[in-house]
């Protein structure tokens, strides 16, 4: 049976809480993803690599205190553990 190793990073501001990450890749470039089982989408950190990815528009979101707009990027390959798309 395949498995996906989890990376647990304790929250320094909230004792007993932590964020869970998984290692993967986007177009063969190593990436670390926040594991959020309730999320509708995943994000990639904005850096020189992500700036090279083609975009397919923007995603707009509103919260209590602000409005955000994030680029929707197109990837050829996404890999996390044994999962590949």
Short mmCIF file of C-alpha atoms in Angstrom, two decimals:
data_model
loop_
_atom_site.label_atom_id
_atom_site.label_comp_id
_atom_site.label_asym_id
_atom_site.label_seq_id
_atom_site.Cartn_x
_atom_site.Cartn_y
_atom_site.Cartn_z
CA UNK A 1 0.00 0.00 0.00
CA UNK A 2 1.33 3.44 -0.93
CA UNK A 3 1.53 6.25 1.57
CA UNK A 4 2.09 9.99 1.61
CA UNK A 5 4.46 11.17 4.38
CA UNK A 6 3.03 14.06 6.41
CA UNK A 7 5.10 17.02 7.58
CA UNK A 8 3.81 18.40 10.88
CA UNK A 9 4.81 21.97 11.73
CA UNK A 10 3.65 23.12 15.18
CA UNK A 11 1.97 26.53 15.37
CA UNK A 12 4.22 28.74 17.55
CA UNK A 13 1.28 31.00 18.45
CA UNK A 14 -1.20 28.28 19.43
CA UNK A 15 0.04 25.43 21.66
CA UNK A 16 -1.35 22.07 20.58
CA UNK A 17 -2.12 23.26 17.03
CA UNK A 18 -0.14 22.48 13.88
CA UNK A 19 -0.22 22.73 10.11
CA UNK A 20 0.15 19.55 8.05
CA UNK A 21 2.07 19.64 4.75
CA UNK A 22 2.88 17.10 2.02
CA UNK A 23 5.78 17.11 -0.44
CA UNK A 24 4.96 17.02 -4.13
CA UNK A 25 5.84 18.56 -7.44
CA UNK A 26 4.36 20.81 -10.11
CA UNK A 27 5.74 20.20 -13.60
CA UNK A 28 8.59 18.24 -11.92
CA UNK A 29 9.57 21.20 -9.69
CA UNK A 30 9.50 20.30 -5.95
CA UNK A 31 6.66 21.98 -4.02
CA UNK A 32 5.28 21.71 -0.50
CA UNK A 33 1.48 21.78 -0.14
CA UNK A 34 -0.64 22.58 2.90
CA UNK A 35 -2.89 19.56 3.51
CA UNK A 36 -6.40 20.96 3.89
CA UNK A 37 -9.01 18.26 3.35
CA UNK A 38 -11.82 20.84 3.28
CA UNK A 39 -10.26 23.11 0.65
CA UNK A 40 -11.80 23.42 -2.79
CA UNK A 41 -8.41 24.24 -4.35
CA UNK A 42 -4.71 24.26 -3.54
CA UNK A 43 -2.28 27.14 -3.78
CA UNK A 44 1.30 27.35 -4.98
CA UNK A 45 3.63 29.89 -3.40
CA UNK A 46 4.28 32.96 -5.51
CA UNK A 47 7.93 32.79 -6.58
CA UNK A 48 10.04 32.87 -9.72
CA UNK A 49 8.87 29.35 -10.66
CA UNK A 50 5.14 30.03 -10.27
CA UNK A 51 5.49 33.26 -12.27
CA UNK A 52 6.46 31.14 -15.30
CA UNK A 53 3.20 29.13 -15.23
CA UNK A 54 0.54 30.13 -17.78
CA UNK A 55 -2.66 31.58 -16.31
CA UNK A 56 -6.31 30.88 -17.05
CA UNK A 57 -7.78 33.97 -15.40
CA UNK A 58 -8.25 34.99 -11.78
CA UNK A 59 -10.16 33.72 -8.78
CA UNK A 60 -11.84 36.48 -6.75
CA UNK A 61 -12.79 36.03 -3.11
CA UNK A 62 -14.24 38.28 -0.44
CA UNK A 63 -13.82 37.96 3.28
CA UNK A 64 -14.89 39.97 6.28
CA UNK A 65 -11.96 42.36 6.07
CA UNK A 66 -10.70 42.25 2.50
CA UNK A 67 -11.10 41.20 -1.12
CA UNK A 68 -8.47 39.08 -2.89
CA UNK A 69 -7.71 38.11 -6.47
CA UNK A 70 -5.38 35.19 -7.22
CA UNK A 71 -4.16 33.93 -10.59
CA UNK A 72 -5.46 30.53 -11.69
CA UNK A 73 -2.45 28.73 -13.15
CA UNK A 74 -2.26 25.86 -15.61
CA UNK A 75 0.02 22.94 -14.75
CA UNK A 76 0.93 20.01 -16.95
CA UNK A 77 1.68 17.62 -14.09
CA UNK A 78 0.88 17.55 -10.38
CA UNK A 79 2.36 14.85 -8.15
CA UNK A 80 1.84 14.16 -4.43
CA UNK A 81 3.16 10.81 -3.21
CA UNK A 82 1.69 8.10 -5.48
CA UNK A 83 -0.96 10.48 -6.87
CA UNK A 84 -0.18 11.94 -10.29
CA UNK A 85 -2.45 14.02 -12.53
#
